[in-house]
Amino acid sequence: MSVLADRFGRVATDLRVSLTDRCNLRCSYCMPEEGLAWMPREQQLTDDEVSRLIRIAVEQLGVTDVRFTGGEPLIRRGLTGIIAAAAALEPRPKLSITTNGIGLDRLAGALRDAGLNRVNVSLDTLSPARFLELTHRDRHADVLKGLAGAARAGLTPVKINTVLMRGVNDDEAPALLRFALDHGYQLRFIEQMPLDAQHQWDRHEMVTAEAILASLEPYGLLPDSVSRGTAPAETWLVPGYVDAAGNPARVGVIGSVTRPFCGDCDRTRLTADGQVRNCLFATDESDLRGLLRSGRPDADIAKAWQAAMWGKRAGHGIDDPSFLQPVRPMSAIGG
Ligand code: SAM
């Protein structure tokens, strides 16, 4: 089998598939309240096109993990069918989804039955009022229901992604961890990255991994002896707590900006309109949709995907004076 290798010896085995650039929330660090100019429908890959690309990635390019994201992947109509098609592949990839959780309480069982293994749910606050302020939608209770529904359906471990912002929710780190521990969810804090559509990210305003860990000091976190491998999160053990499976409870911090892990990156990304991105911060993309729609065989598509990954840069370069934020915002790349 061929693999998705790059010039620095990394091999991508983890595919992030964005299923739509649309979202039913308007998180202030992601997109403006009025939304964005959405991708025209005809530019979006059809369900069959997405499934074909996932098949090529798994069967011909060594991809072992597929994560569906967006935008909000739960609003993609064909989601269950896309998951079922991916679950039928050999070798069977691990399948997960990153979602805001809205509607997950209703969908979790069907997604599990289709073959989904796990979910990451984004939750930045425990306060419904703050949630409304932050996301411009009054859906906090729906997210909590979604988390509970995922756990009930066995889409475990249920992970929570949290972005902290200074003066907005950075006082909530200990309470969010307590909430996760009490419910058997695994919490991961993610440093805010320069990927907002508004281009308002400010390094000096960002809550750093160091600050997050300092605010969790009362928990007496201990270093985790389990190797991080290619996972973006550094994890710590939370003494006195166990997770839903009875293992020592952990909390993660994804220090994408201040503690980059590009040297271990094993990710390749596919946008909802069929562009391969070899990095979240890539400024160029490789068009697979054009190849699909001009009737090219799988082998040509696989070759183009390999070429796209070969050009991956050593690091995201956020600290370089020449750093340019990608034109696509996070919601259109797929987080
Ligand atoms: N709608 C889904 C969700 O809410 O999880 C999937 C897409 S969302 C873009 C994926 C993740 O990216 C979320 O956890 C969100 O908080 C995070 N995110 C969005 N913009 C970000 C930014 N500028 N920096 C860091 N994380 C960001």
mmCIF file of C-alpha atoms and ligand atoms in Angstrom:
data_model
loop_
_atom_site.group_PDB
_atom_site.id
_atom_site.type_symbol
_atom_site.label_atom_id
_atom_site.label_comp_id
_atom_site.label_asym_id
_atom_site.label_seq_id
_atom_site.Cartn_x
_atom_site.Cartn_y
_atom_site.Cartn_z
ATOM 1 C CA MET A 1 0.000 0.000 0.000
ATOM 2 C CA SER A 2 1.161 3.597 -0.644
ATOM 3 C CA VAL A 3 1.169 6.059 2.228
ATOM 4 C CA LEU A 4 0.696 9.791 2.712
ATOM 5 C CA ALA A 5 4.286 10.680 3.554
ATOM 6 C CA ASP A 6 6.028 14.042 3.584
ATOM 7 C CA ARG A 7 9.622 15.204 3.178
ATOM 8 C CA PHE A 8 10.153 15.268 6.940
ATOM 9 C CA GLY A 9 9.356 11.608 7.506
ATOM 10 C CA ARG A 10 5.847 12.065 8.826
ATOM 11 C CA VAL A 11 3.081 9.773 7.592
ATOM 12 C CA ALA A 12 -0.545 10.918 7.708
ATOM 13 C CA THR A 13 -2.940 8.240 8.918
ATOM 14 C CA ASP A 14 -5.597 10.463 10.508
ATOM 15 C CA LEU A 15 -8.069 12.003 8.061
ATOM 16 C CA ARG A 16 -10.246 14.977 9.065
ATOM 17 C CA VAL A 17 -13.233 15.259 6.747
ATOM 18 C CA SER A 18 -15.251 18.450 6.761
ATOM 19 C CA LEU A 19 -18.821 17.678 5.723
ATOM 20 C CA THR A 20 -20.104 21.239 5.544
ATOM 21 C CA ASP A 21 -18.928 24.782 6.220
ATOM 22 C CA ARG A 22 -22.309 25.685 7.732
ATOM 23 C CA CYS A 23 -22.958 25.813 11.443
ATOM 24 C CA ASN A 24 -25.922 26.395 13.723
ATOM 25 C CA LEU A 25 -23.790 28.318 16.254
ATOM 26 C CA ARG A 26 -21.810 31.525 15.849
ATOM 27 C CA CYS A 27 -18.940 31.110 18.308
ATOM 28 C CA SER A 28 -17.329 34.525 18.464
ATOM 29 C CA TYR A 29 -13.785 33.156 18.041
ATOM 30 C CA CYS A 30 -14.835 31.293 14.894
ATOM 31 C CA MET A 31 -17.313 33.290 12.813
ATOM 32 C CA PRO A 32 -19.286 36.541 12.894
ATOM 33 C CA GLU A 33 -22.823 36.674 14.272
ATOM 34 C CA GLU A 34 -24.313 37.163 10.800
ATOM 35 C CA GLY A 35 -22.619 33.997 9.523
ATOM 36 C CA LEU A 36 -20.466 33.733 6.409
ATOM 37 C CA ALA A 37 -21.015 33.403 2.675
ATOM 38 C CA TRP A 38 -21.635 29.643 2.648
ATOM 39 C CA MET A 39 -20.149 27.339 0.069
ATOM 40 C CA PRO A 40 -22.520 26.951 -2.907
ATOM 41 C CA ARG A 41 -24.180 23.511 -2.825
ATOM 42 C CA GLU A 42 -22.827 22.461 -6.185
ATOM 43 C CA GLN A 43 -19.287 22.996 -4.943
ATOM 44 C CA GLN A 44 -19.841 20.717 -1.989
ATOM 45 C CA LEU A 45 -18.942 17.073 -2.516
ATOM 46 C CA THR A 46 -21.921 14.732 -2.767
ATOM 47 C CA ASP A 47 -22.242 11.895 -0.263
ATOM 48 C CA ASP A 48 -20.933 9.445 -2.863
ATOM 49 C CA GLU A 49 -17.963 11.686 -3.655
ATOM 50 C CA VAL A 50 -17.032 12.012 0.027
ATOM 51 C CA SER A 51 -17.339 8.259 0.481
ATOM 52 C CA ARG A 52 -15.198 7.558 -2.550
ATOM 53 C CA LEU A 53 -12.407 9.795 -1.267
ATOM 54 C CA ILE A 54 -12.552 8.163 2.168
ATOM 55 C CA ARG A 55 -12.363 4.752 0.489
ATOM 56 C CA ILE A 56 -9.275 5.767 -1.482
ATOM 57 C CA ALA A 57 -7.661 7.165 1.669
ATOM 58 C CA VAL A 58 -8.322 4.003 3.675
ATOM 59 C CA GLU A 59 -7.816 1.324 1.040
ATOM 60 C CA GLN A 60 -4.934 2.848 -0.887
ATOM 61 C CA LEU A 61 -3.236 5.418 1.321
ATOM 62 C CA GLY A 62 -3.052 3.880 4.771
ATOM 63 C CA VAL A 63 -5.542 6.105 6.600
ATOM 64 C CA THR A 64 -6.638 4.378 9.819
ATOM 65 C CA ASP A 65 -8.710 7.072 11.560
ATOM 66 C CA VAL A 66 -11.440 9.234 10.090
ATOM 67 C CA ARG A 67 -12.872 12.198 12.000
ATOM 68 C CA PHE A 68 -15.931 14.001 10.643
ATOM 69 C CA THR A 69 -16.126 17.699 11.307
ATOM 70 C CA GLY A 70 -17.206 20.987 9.794
ATOM 71 C CA GLY A 71 -18.887 23.525 10.163
ATOM 72 C CA GLU A 72 -21.322 21.402 12.080
ATOM 73 C CA PRO A 73 -21.276 17.813 10.779
ATOM 74 C CA LEU A 74 -24.575 16.834 12.430
ATOM 75 C CA ILE A 75 -26.434 19.132 10.030
ATOM 76 C CA ARG A 76 -25.160 17.194 7.008
ATOM 77 C CA ARG A 77 -28.166 15.200 5.765
ATOM 78 C CA GLY A 78 -26.242 12.203 4.495
ATOM 79 C CA LEU A 79 -24.117 11.844 7.639
ATOM 80 C CA THR A 80 -25.369 8.405 8.703
ATOM 81 C CA GLY A 81 -24.867 6.965 5.225
ATOM 82 C CA ILE A 82 -21.361 8.442 4.951
ATOM 83 C CA ILE A 83 -20.449 6.898 8.306
ATOM 84 C CA ALA A 84 -21.930 3.528 7.320
ATOM 85 C CA ALA A 85 -19.950 3.513 4.066
ATOM 86 C CA ALA A 86 -16.730 4.309 5.950
ATOM 87 C CA ALA A 87 -17.466 1.621 8.545
ATOM 88 C CA ALA A 88 -17.798 -0.980 5.777
ATOM 89 C CA LEU A 89 -14.254 -0.382 4.536
ATOM 90 C CA GLU A 90 -11.429 -2.859 4.995
ATOM 91 C CA PRO A 91 -9.348 -2.360 7.043
ATOM 92 C CA ARG A 92 -12.101 -0.800 9.115
ATOM 93 C CA PRO A 93 -11.059 2.750 10.135
ATOM 94 C CA LYS A 94 -11.801 4.186 13.582
ATOM 95 C CA LEU A 95 -14.587 6.717 13.165
ATOM 96 C CA SER A 96 -15.219 9.779 15.283
ATOM 97 C CA ILE A 97 -16.937 13.128 15.004
ATOM 98 C CA THR A 98 -16.300 16.635 16.321
ATOM 99 C CA THR A 99 -19.591 18.365 16.961
ATOM 100 C CA ASN A 100 -21.236 21.102 18.957
ATOM 101 C CA GLY A 101 -23.585 18.403 20.252
ATOM 102 C CA ILE A 102 -26.855 20.040 19.211
ATOM 103 C CA GLY A 103 -29.225 17.227 18.215
ATOM 104 C CA LEU A 104 -26.781 14.541 19.309
ATOM 105 C CA ASP A 105 -29.192 13.213 21.933
ATOM 106 C CA ARG A 106 -31.553 12.209 19.114
ATOM 107 C CA LEU A 107 -28.891 11.092 16.646
ATOM 108 C CA ALA A 108 -26.377 9.278 18.847
ATOM 109 C CA GLY A 109 -27.988 5.827 18.605
ATOM 110 C CA ALA A 110 -28.287 5.944 14.816
ATOM 111 C CA LEU A 111 -24.715 7.196 14.443
ATOM 112 C CA ARG A 112 -23.437 4.396 16.674
ATOM 113 C CA ASP A 113 -25.451 1.841 14.705
ATOM 114 C CA ALA A 114 -23.972 3.221 11.482
ATOM 115 C CA GLY A 115 -20.486 2.583 12.887
ATOM 116 C CA LEU A 116 -19.407 5.748 14.695
ATOM 117 C CA ASN A 117 -17.021 4.963 17.553
ATOM 118 C CA ARG A 118 -16.581 8.206 19.435
ATOM 119 C CA VAL A 119 -17.441 11.877 19.746
ATOM 120 C CA ASN A 120 -15.747 15.137 20.721
ATOM 121 C CA VAL A 121 -18.270 17.740 21.830
ATOM 122 C CA SER A 122 -17.329 21.401 22.031
ATOM 123 C CA LEU A 123 -18.385 23.189 25.206
ATOM 124 C CA ASP A 124 -16.803 26.436 26.366
ATOM 125 C CA THR A 125 -18.937 27.348 29.360
ATOM 126 C CA LEU A 126 -21.242 25.913 32.013
ATOM 127 C CA SER A 127 -23.353 29.062 32.029
ATOM 128 C CA PRO A 128 -26.362 29.215 29.678
ATOM 129 C CA ALA A 129 -26.148 33.030 29.667
ATOM 130 C CA ARG A 130 -22.486 32.987 28.693
ATOM 131 C CA PHE A 131 -23.171 30.322 26.097
ATOM 132 C CA LEU A 132 -25.723 32.623 24.493
ATOM 133 C CA GLU A 133 -23.268 35.518 24.551
ATOM 134 C CA LEU A 134 -20.468 33.423 23.126
ATOM 135 C CA THR A 135 -22.345 31.462 20.465
ATOM 136 C CA HIS A 136 -25.236 33.860 19.799
ATOM 137 C CA ARG A 137 -27.641 30.954 20.169
ATOM 138 C CA ASP A 138 -29.647 29.840 23.211
ATOM 139 C CA ARG A 139 -28.718 26.148 22.925
ATOM 140 C CA HIS A 140 -26.715 25.362 26.052
ATOM 141 C CA ALA A 141 -29.214 22.789 27.329
ATOM 142 C CA ASP A 142 -29.138 21.037 23.935
ATOM 143 C CA VAL A 143 -25.372 20.617 24.133
ATOM 144 C CA LEU A 144 -25.610 19.101 27.626
ATOM 145 C CA LYS A 145 -28.332 16.754 26.371
ATOM 146 C CA GLY A 146 -26.107 15.850 23.427
ATOM 147 C CA LEU A 147 -23.219 14.963 25.719
ATOM 148 C CA ALA A 148 -25.443 12.754 27.856
ATOM 149 C CA GLY A 149 -26.958 11.123 24.769
ATOM 150 C CA ALA A 150 -23.513 10.305 23.382
ATOM 151 C CA ALA A 151 -22.470 8.674 26.650
ATOM 152 C CA ARG A 152 -25.735 6.688 26.810
ATOM 153 C CA ALA A 153 -25.211 5.462 23.275
ATOM 154 C CA GLY A 154 -21.704 4.271 24.164
ATOM 155 C CA LEU A 155 -19.862 6.734 21.905
ATOM 156 C CA THR A 156 -17.064 6.731 24.440
ATOM 157 C CA PRO A 157 -14.796 8.091 25.666
ATOM 158 C CA VAL A 158 -16.869 11.245 25.238
ATOM 159 C CA LYS A 159 -14.395 14.087 24.965
ATOM 160 C CA ILE A 160 -15.106 17.773 25.510
ATOM 161 C CA ASN A 161 -13.185 20.472 23.609
ATOM 162 C CA THR A 162 -12.951 23.831 25.335
ATOM 163 C CA VAL A 163 -11.464 27.079 24.073
ATOM 164 C CA LEU A 164 -10.778 29.614 26.819
ATOM 165 C CA MET A 165 -10.790 33.330 26.125
ATOM 166 C CA ARG A 166 -9.442 35.989 28.407
ATOM 167 C CA GLY A 167 -12.158 37.847 30.262
ATOM 168 C CA VAL A 168 -14.849 35.691 28.679
ATOM 169 C CA ASN A 169 -14.627 32.196 30.187
ATOM 170 C CA ASP A 170 -11.076 31.790 31.470
ATOM 171 C CA ASP A 171 -12.390 31.713 35.047
ATOM 172 C CA GLU A 172 -14.230 28.464 34.277
ATOM 173 C CA ALA A 173 -11.377 26.005 33.785
ATOM 174 C CA PRO A 174 -11.645 24.361 37.243
ATOM 175 C CA ALA A 175 -15.453 24.148 37.068
ATOM 176 C CA LEU A 176 -15.413 22.723 33.556
ATOM 177 C CA LEU A 177 -12.954 20.076 34.678
ATOM 178 C CA ARG A 178 -15.145 19.239 37.667
ATOM 179 C CA PHE A 179 -18.157 18.926 35.372
ATOM 180 C CA ALA A 180 -16.243 16.580 33.047
ATOM 181 C CA LEU A 181 -14.935 14.467 35.932
ATOM 182 C CA ASP A 182 -18.376 14.177 37.512
ATOM 183 C CA HIS A 183 -19.870 12.964 34.238
ATOM 184 C CA GLY A 184 -17.025 10.716 33.094
ATOM 185 C CA TYR A 185 -16.171 12.936 30.097
ATOM 186 C CA GLN A 186 -12.568 13.696 29.094
ATOM 187 C CA LEU A 187 -11.867 17.409 28.930
ATOM 188 C CA ARG A 188 -9.361 18.964 26.550
ATOM 189 C CA PHE A 189 -8.528 22.657 26.521
ATOM 190 C CA ILE A 190 -7.459 24.001 23.125
ATOM 191 C CA GLU A 191 -5.414 27.167 22.753
ATOM 192 C CA GLN A 192 -7.194 29.656 20.555
ATOM 193 C CA MET A 193 -5.612 29.739 17.084
ATOM 194 C CA PRO A 194 -5.467 32.397 14.360
ATOM 195 C CA LEU A 195 -8.227 30.797 12.306
ATOM 196 C CA ASP A 196 -11.209 33.065 12.985
ATOM 197 C CA ALA A 197 -13.073 34.445 10.009
ATOM 198 C CA GLN A 198 -12.874 37.926 11.504
ATOM 199 C CA HIS A 199 -9.045 37.879 11.761
ATOM 200 C CA GLN A 200 -9.222 39.247 15.290
ATOM 201 C CA TRP A 201 -6.971 36.689 16.979
ATOM 202 C CA ASP A 202 -4.383 38.352 19.168
ATOM 203 C CA ARG A 203 -1.531 36.338 20.586
ATOM 204 C CA HIS A 204 -1.360 38.518 23.678
ATOM 205 C CA GLU A 205 -5.022 37.921 24.432
ATOM 206 C CA MET A 206 -4.785 34.165 24.043
ATOM 207 C CA VAL A 207 -5.067 31.959 27.144
ATOM 208 C CA THR A 208 -1.892 29.882 27.011
ATOM 209 C CA ALA A 209 -1.418 26.241 27.970
ATOM 210 C CA GLU A 210 0.697 27.475 30.866
ATOM 211 C CA ALA A 211 -2.091 29.721 32.145
ATOM 212 C CA ILE A 212 -4.642 26.923 31.777
ATOM 213 C CA LEU A 213 -2.472 24.545 33.795
ATOM 214 C CA ALA A 214 -1.896 27.209 36.452
ATOM 215 C CA SER A 215 -5.637 27.634 36.889
ATOM 216 C CA LEU A 216 -5.983 23.858 37.398
ATOM 217 C CA GLU A 217 -3.378 23.834 40.171
ATOM 218 C CA PRO A 218 -5.929 23.064 42.926
ATOM 219 C CA TYR A 219 -6.387 19.632 41.336
ATOM 220 C CA GLY A 220 -2.724 18.725 41.916
ATOM 221 C CA LEU A 221 -2.371 17.335 38.392
ATOM 222 C CA LEU A 222 0.328 14.713 37.889
ATOM 223 C CA PRO A 223 2.383 14.007 34.772
ATOM 224 C CA ASP A 224 0.898 11.234 32.653
ATOM 225 C CA SER A 225 3.270 8.359 32.013
ATOM 226 C CA VAL A 226 1.308 7.224 28.949
ATOM 227 C CA SER A 227 3.096 8.449 25.841
ATOM 228 C CA ARG A 228 1.309 11.143 23.867
ATOM 229 C CA GLY A 229 2.295 9.609 20.527
ATOM 230 C CA THR A 230 0.830 11.635 17.690
ATOM 231 C CA ALA A 231 -2.068 12.967 19.804
ATOM 232 C CA PRO A 232 -2.240 16.768 19.924
ATOM 233 C CA ALA A 233 -3.186 16.856 23.612
ATOM 234 C CA GLU A 234 -0.644 16.669 26.399
ATOM 235 C CA THR A 235 -2.424 14.892 29.212
ATOM 236 C CA TRP A 236 -2.229 14.995 32.986
ATOM 237 C CA LEU A 237 -3.663 12.659 35.597
ATOM 238 C CA VAL A 238 -6.269 14.049 38.000
ATOM 239 C CA PRO A 239 -5.574 12.420 41.377
ATOM 240 C CA GLY A 240 -8.618 10.998 43.150
ATOM 241 C CA TYR A 241 -10.759 10.639 40.032
ATOM 242 C CA VAL A 242 -11.444 7.803 37.611
ATOM 243 C CA ASP A 243 -13.039 7.988 34.186
ATOM 244 C CA ALA A 244 -16.191 6.202 33.011
ATOM 245 C CA ALA A 245 -14.143 3.070 32.245
ATOM 246 C CA GLY A 246 -12.552 3.042 35.717
ATOM 247 C CA ASN A 247 -9.137 4.259 34.511
ATOM 248 C CA PRO A 248 -7.343 7.189 36.174
ATOM 249 C CA ALA A 249 -9.043 10.400 35.011
ATOM 250 C CA ARG A 250 -7.076 12.649 32.686
ATOM 251 C CA VAL A 251 -7.269 16.206 31.435
ATOM 252 C CA GLY A 252 -5.668 17.364 28.201
ATOM 253 C CA VAL A 253 -4.247 20.637 26.953
ATOM 254 C CA ILE A 254 -3.720 21.218 23.248
ATOM 255 C CA GLY A 255 -1.089 23.937 23.083
ATOM 256 C CA SER A 256 -1.207 24.365 19.340
ATOM 257 C CA VAL A 257 0.334 27.843 19.523
ATOM 258 C CA THR A 258 2.731 27.814 22.470
ATOM 259 C CA ARG A 259 3.593 24.094 22.467
ATOM 260 C CA PRO A 260 3.284 23.068 18.831
ATOM 261 C CA PHE A 261 3.384 19.375 17.969
ATOM 262 C CA CYS A 262 3.896 19.691 14.212
ATOM 263 C CA GLY A 263 6.843 17.254 14.266
ATOM 264 C CA ASP A 264 4.440 14.473 15.250
ATOM 265 C CA CYS A 265 1.512 15.548 13.082
ATOM 266 C CA ASP A 266 -0.224 12.610 11.381
ATOM 267 C CA ARG A 267 -3.153 14.539 9.917
ATOM 268 C CA THR A 268 -4.478 15.094 6.426
ATOM 269 C CA ARG A 269 -7.569 17.207 5.830
ATOM 270 C CA LEU A 270 -10.332 17.187 3.271
ATOM 271 C CA THR A 271 -12.620 20.196 2.956
ATOM 272 C CA ALA A 272 -16.319 19.921 2.137
ATOM 273 C CA ASP A 273 -15.556 21.051 -1.419
ATOM 274 C CA GLY A 274 -12.958 18.373 -1.981
ATOM 275 C CA GLN A 275 -9.677 20.192 -1.354
ATOM 276 C CA VAL A 276 -6.833 18.444 0.426
ATOM 277 C CA ARG A 277 -5.072 20.550 3.041
ATOM 278 C CA ASN A 278 -1.843 19.168 4.432
ATOM 279 C CA CYS A 279 -2.017 21.457 7.495
ATOM 280 C CA LEU A 280 -4.646 23.506 9.345
ATOM 281 C CA PHE A 281 -2.517 26.536 8.515
ATOM 282 C CA ALA A 282 -1.686 25.656 4.902
ATOM 283 C CA THR A 283 -2.088 28.556 2.514
ATOM 284 C CA ASP A 284 -2.521 26.302 -0.502
ATOM 285 C CA GLU A 285 -4.765 23.347 -1.256
ATOM 286 C CA SER A 286 -4.954 20.527 -3.772
ATOM 287 C CA ASP A 287 -8.147 20.006 -5.700
ATOM 288 C CA LEU A 288 -9.493 16.448 -5.667
ATOM 289 C CA ARG A 289 -13.051 17.421 -6.623
ATOM 290 C CA GLY A 290 -11.908 18.425 -10.107
ATOM 291 C CA LEU A 291 -10.287 15.022 -10.555
ATOM 292 C CA LEU A 292 -13.408 13.240 -9.268
ATOM 293 C CA ARG A 293 -15.712 15.163 -11.539
ATOM 294 C CA SER A 294 -13.563 14.741 -14.619
ATOM 295 C CA GLY A 295 -13.823 10.970 -14.320
ATOM 296 C CA ARG A 296 -10.246 10.230 -13.263
ATOM 297 C CA PRO A 297 -9.525 6.781 -11.800
ATOM 298 C CA ASP A 298 -8.774 6.149 -8.109
ATOM 299 C CA ALA A 299 -5.065 5.779 -8.809
ATOM 300 C CA ASP A 300 -4.824 9.353 -10.144
ATOM 301 C CA ILE A 301 -6.666 10.713 -7.125
ATOM 302 C CA ALA A 302 -4.428 8.778 -4.752
ATOM 303 C CA LYS A 303 -1.358 10.133 -6.521
ATOM 304 C CA ALA A 304 -2.596 13.718 -6.282
ATOM 305 C CA TRP A 305 -3.319 13.230 -2.562
ATOM 306 C CA GLN A 306 0.213 11.906 -2.005
ATOM 307 C CA ALA A 307 1.714 14.856 -3.873
ATOM 308 C CA ALA A 308 -0.325 17.250 -1.719
ATOM 309 C CA MET A 309 1.006 15.703 1.479
ATOM 310 C CA TRP A 310 4.599 15.558 0.263
ATOM 311 C CA GLY A 311 4.630 19.360 0.207
ATOM 312 C CA LYS A 312 3.626 19.694 3.881
ATOM 313 C CA ARG A 313 5.748 22.243 5.716
ATOM 314 C CA ALA A 314 7.782 21.291 8.787
ATOM 315 C CA GLY A 315 5.662 23.468 11.060
ATOM 316 C CA HIS A 316 2.685 25.828 11.136
ATOM 317 C CA GLY A 317 4.969 28.852 11.404
ATOM 318 C CA ILE A 318 2.650 30.962 13.584
ATOM 319 C CA ASP A 319 5.763 32.474 15.172
ATOM 320 C CA ASP A 320 7.415 33.342 11.857
ATOM 321 C CA PRO A 321 7.330 37.030 10.946
ATOM 322 C CA SER A 322 6.082 35.939 7.511
ATOM 323 C CA PHE A 323 3.109 33.977 8.950
ATOM 324 C CA LEU A 324 -0.107 34.519 7.029
ATOM 325 C CA GLN A 325 -3.447 33.325 8.353
ATOM 326 C CA PRO A 326 -5.085 30.990 5.831
ATOM 327 C CA VAL A 327 -7.853 32.496 3.735
ATOM 328 C CA ARG A 328 -10.267 29.766 4.812
ATOM 329 C CA PRO A 329 -11.533 30.179 8.356
ATOM 330 C CA MET A 330 -11.657 27.201 10.735
ATOM 331 C CA SER A 331 -15.356 26.608 9.961
ATOM 332 C CA ALA A 332 -14.571 26.007 6.267
ATOM 333 C CA ILE A 333 -11.407 23.984 6.896
ATOM 334 C CA GLY A 334 -12.805 21.621 9.492
ATOM 335 C CA GLY A 335 -11.428 21.774 13.004
HETATM 336 N N1 SAM B 1 -19.062 22.485 14.888
HETATM 337 C C1 SAM B 1 -18.211 21.465 15.428
HETATM 338 C C2 SAM B 1 -17.811 21.784 16.836
HETATM 339 O O1 SAM B 1 -18.318 22.747 17.403
HETATM 340 O O2 SAM B 1 -17.034 21.032 17.415
HETATM 341 C C3 SAM B 1 -17.002 21.133 14.586
HETATM 342 C C4 SAM B 1 -16.243 22.257 13.958
HETATM 343 S S1 SAM B 1 -15.447 23.358 15.097
HETATM 344 C C5 SAM B 1 -14.596 24.406 13.972
HETATM 345 C C6 SAM B 1 -14.205 22.294 15.766
HETATM 346 C C7 SAM B 1 -13.481 22.795 16.987
HETATM 347 O O3 SAM B 1 -12.695 23.891 16.614
HETATM 348 C C8 SAM B 1 -14.363 23.263 18.121
HETATM 349 O O4 SAM B 1 -13.978 22.608 19.310
HETATM 350 C C9 SAM B 1 -14.084 24.737 18.225
HETATM 351 O O5 SAM B 1 -14.146 25.214 19.546
HETATM 352 C C10 SAM B 1 -12.684 24.798 17.692
HETATM 353 N N2 SAM B 1 -12.297 26.095 17.169
HETATM 354 C C11 SAM B 1 -12.944 26.917 16.311
HETATM 355 N N3 SAM B 1 -12.233 28.029 16.066
HETATM 356 C C12 SAM B 1 -11.097 27.909 16.785
HETATM 357 C C13 SAM B 1 -9.951 28.742 16.950
HETATM 358 N N4 SAM B 1 -9.835 29.903 16.353
HETATM 359 N N5 SAM B 1 -8.964 28.282 17.758
HETATM 360 C C14 SAM B 1 -9.061 27.097 18.401
HETATM 361 N N6 SAM B 1 -10.117 26.276 18.275
HETATM 362 C C15 SAM B 1 -11.127 26.682 17.486
#
